[in-house]
Structures are given as structure tokens and as C-alpha cells.
XYZ file of C-alpha atoms in Angstrom:
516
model
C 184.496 31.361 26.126
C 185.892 32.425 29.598
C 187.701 29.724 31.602
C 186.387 30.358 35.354
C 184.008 29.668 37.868
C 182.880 31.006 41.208
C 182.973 28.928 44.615
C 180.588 26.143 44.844
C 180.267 25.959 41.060
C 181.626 22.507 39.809
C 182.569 22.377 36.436
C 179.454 20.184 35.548
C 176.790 22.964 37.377
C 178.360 25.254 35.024
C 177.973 22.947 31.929
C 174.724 22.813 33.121
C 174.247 26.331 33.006
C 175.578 26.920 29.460
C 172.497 24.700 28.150
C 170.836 27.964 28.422
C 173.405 29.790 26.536
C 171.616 29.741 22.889
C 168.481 30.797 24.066
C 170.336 33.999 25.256
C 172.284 33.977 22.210
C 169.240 34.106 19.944
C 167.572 36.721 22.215
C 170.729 38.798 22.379
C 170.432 38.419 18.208
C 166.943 39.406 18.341
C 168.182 42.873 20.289
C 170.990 43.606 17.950
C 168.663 43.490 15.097
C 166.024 45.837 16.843
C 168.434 48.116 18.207
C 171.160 50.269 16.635
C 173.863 51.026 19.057
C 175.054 49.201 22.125
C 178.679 47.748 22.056
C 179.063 46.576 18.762
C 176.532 48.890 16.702
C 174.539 46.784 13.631
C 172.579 49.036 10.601
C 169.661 48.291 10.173
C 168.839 45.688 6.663
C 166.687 43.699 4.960
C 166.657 40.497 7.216
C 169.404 38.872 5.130
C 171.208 36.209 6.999
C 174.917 37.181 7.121
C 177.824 35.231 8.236
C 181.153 36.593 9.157
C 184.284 35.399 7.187
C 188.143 35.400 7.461
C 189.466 35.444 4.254
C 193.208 35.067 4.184
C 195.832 35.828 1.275
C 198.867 33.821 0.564
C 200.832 36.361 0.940
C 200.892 37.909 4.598
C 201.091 40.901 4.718
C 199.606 44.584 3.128
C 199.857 43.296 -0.374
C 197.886 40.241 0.786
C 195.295 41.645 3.083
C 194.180 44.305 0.100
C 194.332 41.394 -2.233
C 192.077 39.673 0.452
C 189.835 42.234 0.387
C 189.935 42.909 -3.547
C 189.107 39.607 -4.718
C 185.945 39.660 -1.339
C 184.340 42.576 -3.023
C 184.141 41.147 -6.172
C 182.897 37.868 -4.697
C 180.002 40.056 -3.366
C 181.062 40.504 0.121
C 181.233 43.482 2.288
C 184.899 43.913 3.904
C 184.569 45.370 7.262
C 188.328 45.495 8.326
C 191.139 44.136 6.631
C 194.399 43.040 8.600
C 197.291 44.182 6.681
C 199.893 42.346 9.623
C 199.098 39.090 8.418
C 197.294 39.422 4.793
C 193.915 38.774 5.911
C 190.156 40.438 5.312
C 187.400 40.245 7.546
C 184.264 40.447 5.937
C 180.585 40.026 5.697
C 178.462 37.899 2.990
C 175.745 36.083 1.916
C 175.201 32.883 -0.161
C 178.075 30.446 -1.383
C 180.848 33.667 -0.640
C 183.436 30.731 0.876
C 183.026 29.069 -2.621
C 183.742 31.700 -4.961
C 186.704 33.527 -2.842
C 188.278 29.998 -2.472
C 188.669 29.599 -6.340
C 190.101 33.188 -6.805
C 193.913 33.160 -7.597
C 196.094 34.499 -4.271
C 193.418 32.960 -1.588
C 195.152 30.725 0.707
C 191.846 30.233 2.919
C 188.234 31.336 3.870
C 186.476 30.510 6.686
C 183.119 31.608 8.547
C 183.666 32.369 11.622
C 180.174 31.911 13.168
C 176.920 29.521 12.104
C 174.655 31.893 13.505
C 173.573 34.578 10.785
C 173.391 38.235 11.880
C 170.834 40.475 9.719
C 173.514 42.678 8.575
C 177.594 43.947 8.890
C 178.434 45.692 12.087
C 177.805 49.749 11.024
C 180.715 51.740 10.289
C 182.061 53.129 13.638
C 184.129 56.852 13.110
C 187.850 56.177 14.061
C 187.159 52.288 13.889
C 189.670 50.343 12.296
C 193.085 52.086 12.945
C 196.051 49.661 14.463
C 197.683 53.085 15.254
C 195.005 54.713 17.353
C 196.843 55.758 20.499
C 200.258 55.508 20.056
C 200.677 59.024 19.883
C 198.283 59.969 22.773
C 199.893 61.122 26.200
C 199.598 58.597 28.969
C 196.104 58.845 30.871
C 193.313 61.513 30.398
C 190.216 60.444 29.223
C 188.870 58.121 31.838
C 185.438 59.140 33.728
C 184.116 57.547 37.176
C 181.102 55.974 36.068
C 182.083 52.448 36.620
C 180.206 49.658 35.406
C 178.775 46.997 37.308
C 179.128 43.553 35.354
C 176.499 40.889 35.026
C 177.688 38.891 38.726
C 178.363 39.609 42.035
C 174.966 40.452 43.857
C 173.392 42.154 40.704
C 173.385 39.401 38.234
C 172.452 35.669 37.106
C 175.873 33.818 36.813
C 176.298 32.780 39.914
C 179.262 35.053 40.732
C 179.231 36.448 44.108
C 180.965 39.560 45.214
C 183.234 39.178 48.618
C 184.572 42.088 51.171
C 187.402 43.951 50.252
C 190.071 41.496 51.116
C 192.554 44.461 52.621
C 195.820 42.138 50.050
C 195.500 39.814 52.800
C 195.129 35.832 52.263
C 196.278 35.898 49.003
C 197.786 32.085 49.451
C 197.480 32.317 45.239
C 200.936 34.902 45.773
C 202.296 32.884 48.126
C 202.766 30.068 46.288
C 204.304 31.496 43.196
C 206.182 33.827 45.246
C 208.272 31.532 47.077
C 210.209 32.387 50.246
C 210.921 35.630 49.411
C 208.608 38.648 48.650
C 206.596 39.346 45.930
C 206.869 41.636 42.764
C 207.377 45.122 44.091
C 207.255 44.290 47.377
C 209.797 46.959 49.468
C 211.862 43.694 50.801
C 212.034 42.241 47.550
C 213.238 45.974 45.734
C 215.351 46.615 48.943
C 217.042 43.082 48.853
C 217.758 43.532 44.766
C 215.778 40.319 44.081
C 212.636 42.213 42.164
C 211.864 44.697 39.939
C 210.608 48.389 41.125
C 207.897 49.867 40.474
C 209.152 52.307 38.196
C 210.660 49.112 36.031
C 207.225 47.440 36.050
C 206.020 50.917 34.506
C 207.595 50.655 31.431
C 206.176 46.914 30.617
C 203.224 46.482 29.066
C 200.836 43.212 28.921
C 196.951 43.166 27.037
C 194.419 41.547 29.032
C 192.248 40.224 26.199
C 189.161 39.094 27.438
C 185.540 40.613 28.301
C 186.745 44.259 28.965
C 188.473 46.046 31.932
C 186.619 48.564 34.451
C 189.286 50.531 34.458
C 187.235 53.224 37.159
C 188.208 49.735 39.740
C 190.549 51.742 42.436
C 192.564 48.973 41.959
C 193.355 49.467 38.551
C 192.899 53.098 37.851
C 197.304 53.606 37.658
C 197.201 50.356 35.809
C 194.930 50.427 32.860
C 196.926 52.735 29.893
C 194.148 54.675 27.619
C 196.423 54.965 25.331
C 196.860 51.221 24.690
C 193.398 49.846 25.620
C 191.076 49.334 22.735
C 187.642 47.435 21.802
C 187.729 44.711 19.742
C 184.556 43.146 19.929
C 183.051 43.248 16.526
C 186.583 42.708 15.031
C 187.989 46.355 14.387
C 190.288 47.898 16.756
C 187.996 50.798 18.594
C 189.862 52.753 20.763
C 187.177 55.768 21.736
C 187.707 56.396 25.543
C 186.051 53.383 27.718
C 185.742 51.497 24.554
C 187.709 48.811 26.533
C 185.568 48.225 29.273
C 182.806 45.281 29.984
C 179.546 45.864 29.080
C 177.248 44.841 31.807
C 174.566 43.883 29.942
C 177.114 40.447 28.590
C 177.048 37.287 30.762
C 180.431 36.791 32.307
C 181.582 40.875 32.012
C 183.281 41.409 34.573
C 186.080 38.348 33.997
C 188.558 40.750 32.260
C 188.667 43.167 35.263
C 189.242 39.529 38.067
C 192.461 38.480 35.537
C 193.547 41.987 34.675
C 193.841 42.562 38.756
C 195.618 39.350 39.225
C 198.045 40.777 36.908
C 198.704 43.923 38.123
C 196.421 45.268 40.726
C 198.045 48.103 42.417
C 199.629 47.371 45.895
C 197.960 50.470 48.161
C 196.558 48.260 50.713
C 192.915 48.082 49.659
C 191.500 45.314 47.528
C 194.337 43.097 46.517
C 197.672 43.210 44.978
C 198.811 41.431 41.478
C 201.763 39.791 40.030
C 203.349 42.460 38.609
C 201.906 46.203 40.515
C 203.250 48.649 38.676
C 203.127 47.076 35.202
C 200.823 48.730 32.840
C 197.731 46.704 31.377
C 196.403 47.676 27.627
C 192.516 46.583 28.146
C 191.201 44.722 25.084
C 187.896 43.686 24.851
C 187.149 41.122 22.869
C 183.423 39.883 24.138
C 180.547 41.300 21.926
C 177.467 41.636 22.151
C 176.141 38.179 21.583
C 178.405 36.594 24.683
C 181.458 34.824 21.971
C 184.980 35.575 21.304
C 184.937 34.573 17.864
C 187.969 34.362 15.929
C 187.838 37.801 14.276
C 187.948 39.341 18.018
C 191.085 37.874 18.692
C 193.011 38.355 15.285
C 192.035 42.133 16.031
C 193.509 41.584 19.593
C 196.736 40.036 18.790
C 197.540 42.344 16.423
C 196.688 45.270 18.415
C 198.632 44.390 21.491
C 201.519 43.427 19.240
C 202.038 46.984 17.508
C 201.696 48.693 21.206
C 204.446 47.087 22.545
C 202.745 44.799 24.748
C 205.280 41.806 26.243
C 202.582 39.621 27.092
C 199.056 38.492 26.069
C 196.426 37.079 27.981
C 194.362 34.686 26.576
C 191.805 33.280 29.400
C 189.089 32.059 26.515
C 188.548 29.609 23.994
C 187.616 30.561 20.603
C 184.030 30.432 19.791
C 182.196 29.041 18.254
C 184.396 25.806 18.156
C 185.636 24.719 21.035
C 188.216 22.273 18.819
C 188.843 23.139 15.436
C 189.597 20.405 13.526
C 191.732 20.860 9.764
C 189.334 18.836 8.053
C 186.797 21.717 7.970
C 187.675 24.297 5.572
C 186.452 26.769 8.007
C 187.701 25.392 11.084
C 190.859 25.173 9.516
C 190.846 28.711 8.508
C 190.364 30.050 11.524
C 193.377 28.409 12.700
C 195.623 29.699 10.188
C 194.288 33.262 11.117
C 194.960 33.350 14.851
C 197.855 31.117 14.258
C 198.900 34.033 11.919
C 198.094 36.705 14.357
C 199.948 34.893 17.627
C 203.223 34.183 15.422
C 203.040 38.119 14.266
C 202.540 38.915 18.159
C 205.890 36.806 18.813
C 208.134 37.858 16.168
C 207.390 41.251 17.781
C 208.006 40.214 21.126
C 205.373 39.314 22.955
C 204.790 35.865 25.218
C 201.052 34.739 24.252
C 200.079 33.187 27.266
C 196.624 30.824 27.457
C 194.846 29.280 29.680
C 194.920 25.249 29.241
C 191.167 25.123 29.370
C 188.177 23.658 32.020
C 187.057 20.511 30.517
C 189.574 17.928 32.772
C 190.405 16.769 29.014
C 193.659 15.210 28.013
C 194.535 17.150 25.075
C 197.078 14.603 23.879
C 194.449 12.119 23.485
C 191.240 11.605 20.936
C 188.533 13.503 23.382
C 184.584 14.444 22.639
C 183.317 17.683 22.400
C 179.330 18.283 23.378
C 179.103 21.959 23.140
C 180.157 23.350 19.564
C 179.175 25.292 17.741
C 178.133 27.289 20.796
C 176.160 29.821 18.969
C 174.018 27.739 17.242
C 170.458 29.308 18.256
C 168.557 26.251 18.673
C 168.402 22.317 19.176
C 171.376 20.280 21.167
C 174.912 20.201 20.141
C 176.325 17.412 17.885
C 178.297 15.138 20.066
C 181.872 15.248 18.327
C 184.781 12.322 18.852
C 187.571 14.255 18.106
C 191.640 13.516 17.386
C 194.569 15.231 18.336
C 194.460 16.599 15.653
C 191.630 19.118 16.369
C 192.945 22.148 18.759
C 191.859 24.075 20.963
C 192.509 28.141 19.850
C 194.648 30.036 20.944
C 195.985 27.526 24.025
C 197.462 24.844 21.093
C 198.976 27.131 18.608
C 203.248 26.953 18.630
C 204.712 28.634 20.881
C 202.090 29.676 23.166
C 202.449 29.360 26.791
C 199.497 27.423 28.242
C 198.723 27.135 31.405
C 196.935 24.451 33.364
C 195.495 25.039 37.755
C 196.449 23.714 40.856
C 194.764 24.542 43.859
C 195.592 25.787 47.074
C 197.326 22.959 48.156
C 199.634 22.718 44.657
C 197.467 19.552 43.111
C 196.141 19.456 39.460
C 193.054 21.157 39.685
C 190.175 18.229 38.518
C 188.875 20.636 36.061
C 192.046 21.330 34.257
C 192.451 20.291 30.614
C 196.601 19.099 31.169
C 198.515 16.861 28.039
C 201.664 16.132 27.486
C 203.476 18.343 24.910
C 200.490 20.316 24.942
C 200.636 22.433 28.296
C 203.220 24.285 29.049
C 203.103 25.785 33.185
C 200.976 25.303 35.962
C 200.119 28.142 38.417
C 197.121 28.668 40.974
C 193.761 28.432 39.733
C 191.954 27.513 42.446
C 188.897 24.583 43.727
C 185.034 25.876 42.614
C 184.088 23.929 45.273
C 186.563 24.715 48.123
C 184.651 28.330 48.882
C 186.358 31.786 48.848
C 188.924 30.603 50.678
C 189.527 27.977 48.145
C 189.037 30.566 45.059
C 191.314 33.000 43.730
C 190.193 36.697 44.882
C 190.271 39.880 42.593
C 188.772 42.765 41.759
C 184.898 42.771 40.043
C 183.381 45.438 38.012
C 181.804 48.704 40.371
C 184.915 48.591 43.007
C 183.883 45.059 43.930
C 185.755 42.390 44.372
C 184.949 38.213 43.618
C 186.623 34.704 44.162
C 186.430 33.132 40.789
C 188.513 29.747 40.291
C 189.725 28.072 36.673
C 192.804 28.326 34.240
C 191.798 31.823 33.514
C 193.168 32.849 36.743
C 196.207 30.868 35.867
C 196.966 31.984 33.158
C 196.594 35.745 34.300
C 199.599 34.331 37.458
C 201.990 33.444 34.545
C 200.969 36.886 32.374
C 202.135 38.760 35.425
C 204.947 36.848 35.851
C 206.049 37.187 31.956
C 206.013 41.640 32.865
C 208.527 40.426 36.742
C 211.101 38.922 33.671
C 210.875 41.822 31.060
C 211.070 44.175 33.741
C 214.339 42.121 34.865
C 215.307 41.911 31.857
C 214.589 44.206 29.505
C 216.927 43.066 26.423
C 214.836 39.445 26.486
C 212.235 38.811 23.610
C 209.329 36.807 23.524
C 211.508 33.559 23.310
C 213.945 34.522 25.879
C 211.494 35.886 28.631
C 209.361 32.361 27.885
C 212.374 30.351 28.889
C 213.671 32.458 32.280
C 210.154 31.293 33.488
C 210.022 27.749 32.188
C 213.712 27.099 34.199
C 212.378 28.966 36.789
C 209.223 26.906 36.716
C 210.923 23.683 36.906
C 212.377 24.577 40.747
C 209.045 25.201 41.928
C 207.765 21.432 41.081
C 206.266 19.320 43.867
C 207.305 16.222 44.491
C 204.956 12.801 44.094
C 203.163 10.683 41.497
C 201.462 13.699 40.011
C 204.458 16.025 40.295
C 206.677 17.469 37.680
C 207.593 13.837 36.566
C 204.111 13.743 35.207
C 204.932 16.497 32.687
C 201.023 16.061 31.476
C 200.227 17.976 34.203
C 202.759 20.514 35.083
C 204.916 20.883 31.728
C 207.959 22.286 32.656
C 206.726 22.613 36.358
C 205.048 24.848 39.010
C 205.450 28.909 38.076
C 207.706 30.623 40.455
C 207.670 34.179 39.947
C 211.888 35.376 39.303
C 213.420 37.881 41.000
């Protein structure tokens, strides 16, 4: 799930407001099944309740994935995409499938990665499937001007609301991680030799995973690369033209296009500016249909903005439908291995995964409840679960990830910010749901619009944008070495007092300051 929320939205209205959540995932269900088409496409079947597995080799890599997917088949399960980066399958069954792939020789793990059946697999999708899609495709072409308005802003239900064009004035979110001087690709900043150019933001690449990009946004037309911008909402890489951007008719669309323009919004004096203008953003849509991010979504993300190039990752989500998964649980556990799998495979080829810390106000260094999983259950109340530290939170508490926890405007811990010691790694502006627009952190909105949103998405997004200032900088750094310019750079930019950087719970190794 999506870490934000708009002004005057605590965190508990918007707890609130996920109550509702499996009615419209049941009715969203209900449409899938009745309808063939839409953003991720379902044949029509018998009415035979299917569940979505990740079945994962012990050996990880092609050899493992087709034994994945050999030993699936003859388990009776239908393999919809198989991952051949990390030896994994994902595929589609009925029945006690977990059971009999688990006992079959060269399985190191199976897990479902829903509780709510579907009625069938997703239909095969021409061109679906291919990790290489695009990489031999010229840069831009291919993008039309119908842009889509998002569920939000002054046409939909979730309470966002759409502001003026802000002219890239008040950003106080820049400010602060800008320090005295300018920020990235400012002319004073290029002029002075303390930033990157444009042109050297160009040739870095970071994927925005998260609900889908409206690339048509004027701010993010010369942002947005085609060529690297894929669908992965049902699991399989889709990279058909537009593929990548949100479909309206999902609750919280439009939060991939407010975090892709805090990365990299282009500086032309309309709308607003990001971290990095000039870098180039590979849109990957992970939201389907049904309103989760479940676990195949982002194994299909990783790995596709690993073997683009990308130097960063986005993550402003949690996994659904857990919002802890806990090794006990053969599935839970699973699913962990998997996008643990697919995050180490993203760093060994360079990239910073970057995460946001999560909205709960939970210590996640300490045993903590969770009242909401599984969140796509389709009817009755969540189980209340008392959880231990041993249980994370995917992908914000896998190694090496960078996760990032909010401050507001004034540079204290944001209330709603889940924070830990040893478990968070940066802070950077997120923004107060209740302090207003002016409060908020302002980017761009499906249709050309523009909202104030507020959360550890939109920190995370700061610190993805900061990641493409380094490479950019420093172009011979990998995912290790650009990771660790910002974490020393980070640790300059802490403010002083009882809840400073002393209290490495909330900061980890401090406030981000953007390098130059």
C-alpha cells in the first residue's frame, strides 16, 4: 500500500478510511471476473478460486526459475511468468499446490501471495513477459496526450485535493535538503561547480515503482523514458506504450506521478521542480486492478529496473497483503525470500533500493501489532496480530535497503513515521497531514494537476532524487558507494536536540542533504 496522505488527513482518518477497502476489493473482484480487459486482463473460467504463488528454486537463477516452473506444471499449476534473475516462477493454482511443489526435489520455497481467490490466471498479454522489451528502442516516441485523470484531486473519493500550479515556488521541502546553496541543476549551483548539469542528470536513470506515472504531466513529459517504463501490475513486465501509467479507475492512482515529480520534475518554471531535473524516470507500475502491490508486482519491478540500468528504486509501498511478514508462515516467509531475492539482484547490479519507512508511528525495533492484514481479505475484520521483530515490513526491512523515515517542515520526526533503530536508515521531508498545503509536500497529480500529499512516500522519493545528484557526480560509484556519499552527507545535515541525530531511531545516519 501507498505511504501518503493529503492535508487535514491524520493518519487515524485514513485508517478509518481503509475499513472500506475490502468492500472495494471484493467489488473490484466482482468486475475483473465480468469483464475481460482493463489493466490487468483476466479470461474468462469456470469460477474456480485461484490463488497466486511464488515458487522459488534453490538455485537462483535460469536453471532454477525453469526448474521452478517444471516441477509447478506438474504440480498442476499454471506458470504465468517465470523470473529467470533469481530462479523463481510465478504461477497460478488451485487446491493443496503449496503442498505438493514444497515436497518436489530443487524447491527452496512456495508461497501464495494473496488470500483472496481470483476466478482464473491473468490472460496471456502479446509481448508480455520480456525483461528485454525496450532496451533496444530509441529514446521517446510513442507517447499520446490523452492524460489520465487519477481517482483524487476534485474528481475522486480519497480525499486528495488538487492545488494551483505552484509556479516552483514555496517548495520549503527543497530547501531543506538543499542547504545553503542551490539545488540540483540549478544555474548557480552548475555555474559554481557544486552540482551536476543537466546533461549529467540525463544519463541517470531511477524507476518510480508505484501506482503508474502520467507521463502526458508537462512536468514530466522530458522525464519519463518509454523505453524504460513498463507495467507490472499483474506480475509480467508489459511494456506496450502507456502501459506505465495509473489507471484512474484504482484508488490512490495518481501517487506514482506526486513521487515521480518530486524526483525529477522538470525545472521550466511551471508546476514544480524535483530533486534531480534532468534525470530520467523509468515508470513502473506496479498497482493492479484490485488496489494491492502484491509481492509478484514488485519481484517483476526490481528486476525490471535492474536490467535497464536504473541507479535507484523507489519503493513508496508496503507489500500487500501483509503488512509484516513474519518467517513462521511458510508463505509469508516466501515472499520474503522473493523480494529479498529481487532487491539483492537490483544491488549487485547497481542500483540503491530506496523505501519509505512506513505510516504507522511504529517502532520497528520493537514487538508491535498489526490490525490490518491480510488487506485483501473480502470480508469480516482483520485479525489483530502481536508481532516480533522478527516479522518485517517488505521491501523497507530487507539488507541493504535505504529506508527512509519524515520530518516536517520544521525538521521534527513526523508523528506518523514508523522510525527504529538499526532499522531506518535517512530522514528527509515528508510533511504534517494536518498542517494544510502549506504544511504538505506539493507535486504534480494526474491530468496536469498538481496536489499536496504528506507521508514517507514523499520521503523516500527526496532521497531517490538525491541517489541520481551522486551518480550523476559520480558516475564510477555503485549501489554501495553512492548509498554511503549520502549517508556522510546525511549526517551534516542533523539537527541538534533530544530527538536529533543522537536519537539514531529517528534519523539513522541523519537529515538528507542533497551533495553537490
Amino acid at each position: 500500500m501507498a505511504q501518503a496522505y493529503p492535508p487535514g488527513r491524520t493518519a487515524r482518518a485514513a485508517r478509518r478510511r481503509r475499513v472500506r477497502g475490502p468492500a472495494r476489493a471484493l467489488l473490484a473482484m466482482l468486475l475483473v471476473a465480468l469483464v475481460v480487459g482493463g489493466a490487468v486482463p483476466y479470461v474468462s473460467g469456470p469460477g474456480r478460486a485461484y490463488l497466486s504463488y511464488l515458487v522459488l528454486a534453490e538455485g537462483e537463477d535460469a536453471t532454477g526459475a525453469a526448474r521452478a516452473g517444471k516441477e509447478s506444471r506438474s504440480a498442476g499449476g499454471q506458470v504465468v511468468q517465470e523470473y529467470p534473475q533469481i530462479g523463481a516462477a510465478l504461477v497460478y493454482a488451485t487446491g493443496p499446490f503449496a503442498d505438493r511443489v514444497r515436497a518436489r526435489p530443487g524447491i527452496a520455497a512456495v508461497g501464495a501471495t494473496r488470500t483472496a481467490p481470483v476466478v482464473a490466471p491473468p490472460r496471456a498479454v502479446a509481448g508480455a513477459g520480456d525483461f528485454t522489451a525496450g532496451t533496444d528502442r530509441a529514446v521517446g516516441g510513442g507517447r499520446g496526450g490523452d492524460g489520465v485523470v487519477g481517482r483524487g484531486g476534485d474528481r475522486g473519493d480519497s480525499g486528495t485535493v488538487t492545488v494551483p500550479d505552484p509556479g516552483e515556488g514555496g517548495a520549503w521541502n527543497l530547501a531543506m535538503v538543499g542547504g545553503a546553496g542551490g539545488r540540483a541543476g540549478d544555474a548557480s549551483a552548475v555555474s559554481a561547480g557544486t552540482g551536476p548539469s543537466v546533461e549529467a542528470l540525463h544519463k541517470v536513470l531511477v524507476a518510480v515503482l508505484d501506482s503508474g506515472v502520467d507521463d502526458t504531466h508537462p512536468d514530466l513529459r522530458a522525464a519519463v523514458d518509454p523505453k524504460a517504463s513498463a507495467s507490472c501490475a499483474d506480475g509480467r513486465p508489459d511494456a506496450r506504450t502507456g502501459a506505465w501509467r495509473p489507471d484512474a479507475g484504482v484508488v490512490e492512482s495518481g501517487h506514482g506521478t506526486h513521487v515521480a515529480g518530486i524526483v525529477g520534475a522538470t525545472r521550466d518554471g511551471h508546476g514544480v521542480t524535483g530533486v534531480a531535473p534532468g534525470v530520467r524516470i523509468a515508470a513502473v507500475r506496479l498497482l493492479g486492478p484490485l488496489g494491492q502491490y502484491y509481492a509478484e508486482n514488485i519481484v517483476c519491478g526490481m528486476l525490471w529496473a535492474a536490467d535497464h540500468g536504473a541507479k535507484a528504486i523507489n519503493n513508496s509501498y508496503f507489500a500487500d497483503p501483509w503488512k509484516y511478514n513474519c518467517p513462521e508462515d511458510r508463505d509469508q516467509a516466501a515472499l520474503v525470500a522473493a523480494v529479498g531475492r529481487a532487491a539483492g539482484y537490483a544491488q549487485r547490479k547497481g542500483a540503491v533500493v530506496v523505501a519509505s519507512a512506513g505510516n504507522d508511528g511504529q517502532d520497528l525495533g520493537a514487538a508491535r501489532t498489526d490490525e490490518r492484514s491480510p488487506n485483501d481479505r473480502v470480508s469480516g475484520p482483520a485479525p489483530v496480530r502481536h508481532l516480533g521483530t522478527e516479522c518485517v515490513r517488505l521491501p523497507g526491512e530487507l539488507p541493504g535497503v535505504v529506508t527512509v523515515t519524515a520530518v516536517d517542515r520544521d525538521g521534527h520526526p513526523a508523528g506518523y513515521s514508523n522510525y527504529g533503530r538499526g532499522r531506518v536508515s535517512l530522514a528527509a521531508p515528508g510533511g504534517d497531514p494536518d498542517g494544510g498545503t502549506q504544511g504538505a509536500v506539493v507535486s504534480d497529480w494526474p491530468g496536469g494537476q498538481y496536489a499536496a500529499l504528506a507521508g514517507t512516500s514523499m520521503a523516500a522519493a527526496h532521497v531517490t532524487g538525491a541517489v541520481a545528484v551522486v551518480a550523476a557526480l559520480h558516475p564510477e560509484l555503485g549501489a554501495s558507494g553512492l548509498a554511503g556519499v549520502l549517508a556522510g552527507a546525511a549526517a551534516g545535515g542533523c539537527p541538534v536536540g533530544v530527538r536529533g541525530c543522537g536519537e539514531r531511531g529517528y534519523f539513522g545516519a541523519g537529515l538528507l542533504v542533497v551533495p553537490r
